[in-house]
Short mmCIF file of C-alpha atoms in Angstrom, two decimals:
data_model
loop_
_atom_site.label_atom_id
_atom_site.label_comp_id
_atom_site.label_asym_id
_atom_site.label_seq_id
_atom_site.Cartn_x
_atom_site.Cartn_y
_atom_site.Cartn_z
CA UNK M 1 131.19 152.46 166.51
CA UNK M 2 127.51 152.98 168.15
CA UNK M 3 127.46 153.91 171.79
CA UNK M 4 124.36 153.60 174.06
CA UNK M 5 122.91 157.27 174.93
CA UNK M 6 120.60 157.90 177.91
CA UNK M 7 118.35 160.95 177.17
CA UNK M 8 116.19 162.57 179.90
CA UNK M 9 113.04 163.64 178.02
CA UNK M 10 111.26 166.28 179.92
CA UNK M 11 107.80 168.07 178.63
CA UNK M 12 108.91 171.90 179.83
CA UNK M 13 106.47 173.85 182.19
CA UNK M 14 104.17 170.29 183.27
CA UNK M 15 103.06 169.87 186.81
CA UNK M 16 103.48 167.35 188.12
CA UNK M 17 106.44 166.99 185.89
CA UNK M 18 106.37 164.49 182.70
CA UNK M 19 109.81 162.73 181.74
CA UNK M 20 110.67 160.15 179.81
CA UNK M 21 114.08 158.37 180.01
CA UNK M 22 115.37 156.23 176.90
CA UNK M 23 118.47 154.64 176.24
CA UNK M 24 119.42 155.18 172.08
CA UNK M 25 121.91 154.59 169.65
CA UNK M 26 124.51 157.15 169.07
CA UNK M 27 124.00 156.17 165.20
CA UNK M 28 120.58 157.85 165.10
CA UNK M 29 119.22 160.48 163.21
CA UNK M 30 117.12 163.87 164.68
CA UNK M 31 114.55 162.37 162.58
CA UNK M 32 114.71 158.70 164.31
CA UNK M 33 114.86 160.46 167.95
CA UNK M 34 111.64 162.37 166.70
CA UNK M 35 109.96 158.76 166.22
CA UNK M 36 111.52 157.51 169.38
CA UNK M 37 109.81 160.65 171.23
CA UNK M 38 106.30 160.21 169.36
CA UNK M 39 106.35 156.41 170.56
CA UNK M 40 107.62 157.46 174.83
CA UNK M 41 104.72 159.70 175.01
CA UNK M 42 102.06 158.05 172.83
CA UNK M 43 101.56 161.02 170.52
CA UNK M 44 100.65 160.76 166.92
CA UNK M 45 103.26 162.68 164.80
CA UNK M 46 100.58 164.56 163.51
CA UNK M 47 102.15 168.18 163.84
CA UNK M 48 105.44 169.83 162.82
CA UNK M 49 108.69 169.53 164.73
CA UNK M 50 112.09 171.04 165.22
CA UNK M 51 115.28 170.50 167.66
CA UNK M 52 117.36 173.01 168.64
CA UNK M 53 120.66 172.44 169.97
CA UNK M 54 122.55 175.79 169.95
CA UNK M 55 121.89 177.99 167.32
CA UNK M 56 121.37 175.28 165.06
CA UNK M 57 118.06 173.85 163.84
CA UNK M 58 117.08 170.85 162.24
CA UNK M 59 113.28 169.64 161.00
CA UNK M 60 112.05 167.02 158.44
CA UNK M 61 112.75 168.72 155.33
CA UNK M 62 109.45 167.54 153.61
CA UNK M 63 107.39 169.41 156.26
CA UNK M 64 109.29 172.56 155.72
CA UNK M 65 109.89 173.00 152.11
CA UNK M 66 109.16 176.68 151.74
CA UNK M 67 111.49 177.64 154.40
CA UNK M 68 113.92 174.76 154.05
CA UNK M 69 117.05 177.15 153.13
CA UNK M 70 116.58 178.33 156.70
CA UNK M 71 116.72 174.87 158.21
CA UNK M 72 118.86 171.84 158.56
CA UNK M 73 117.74 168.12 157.96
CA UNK M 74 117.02 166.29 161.09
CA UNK M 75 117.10 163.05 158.96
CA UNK M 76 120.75 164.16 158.11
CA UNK M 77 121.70 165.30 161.86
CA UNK M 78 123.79 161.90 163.65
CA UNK M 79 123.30 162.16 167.06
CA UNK M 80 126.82 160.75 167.60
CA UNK M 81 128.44 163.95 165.49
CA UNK M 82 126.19 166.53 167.55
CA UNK M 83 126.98 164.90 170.82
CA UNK M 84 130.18 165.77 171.54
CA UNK M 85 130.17 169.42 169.66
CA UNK M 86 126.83 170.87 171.27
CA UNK M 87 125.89 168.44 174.46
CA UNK M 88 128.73 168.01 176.90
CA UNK M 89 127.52 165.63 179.32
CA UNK M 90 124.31 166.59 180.79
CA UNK M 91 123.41 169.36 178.60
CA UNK M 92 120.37 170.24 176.84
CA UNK M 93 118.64 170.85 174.24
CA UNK M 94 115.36 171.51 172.52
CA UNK M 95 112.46 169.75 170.82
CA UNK M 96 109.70 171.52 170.01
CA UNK M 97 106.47 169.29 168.54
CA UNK M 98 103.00 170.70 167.40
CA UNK M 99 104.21 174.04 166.10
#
């Protein structure tokens, strides 16, 4: 069953600080948060990406194909099954765009 997340989105080292708050499905991909993030800040998914939520890390596959063995795919990554195993509630973690 999908749940309603709220996710703080917050552009690391900016002054005067740049957030974003959305409210997603817990039925969403990496790969669908990626878009979600492109569209909040008006960027133009023109660059490589990766999240990192522990020592885990997931990209789009396609974009990474020499190194995929060292990845996993965000488009396979449910936010709902990464939720509760690496985000208690208000914890963090990492996207990284234009890399």
């Amino acid at each position: 069953m999908a749940h309603l997340l709220q996710l703080k989105i917050s552009l690391k080292g900016s002054r005067p600080p740049i957030w974003r708050r959305v409210l997603v499905s817990s039925e969403m991909s990496l790969l669908d948060l990626h878009d979600v993030i492109q569209f909040v800040f008006g960027w133009q998914d023109y660059h490589l990406f990766i999240f990192e939520l522990g020592s885990f890390e997931f990209v789009n596959y396609p974009d990474w194909e020499e190194d995929a063995y060292q990845f996993q795919s965000a488009e396979d990554a449910i936010l709902g099954d990464l939720i509760p195993t690496y985000l208690p509630q208000g914890g963090k973690f990492v996207y990284r765009y234009d890399m």
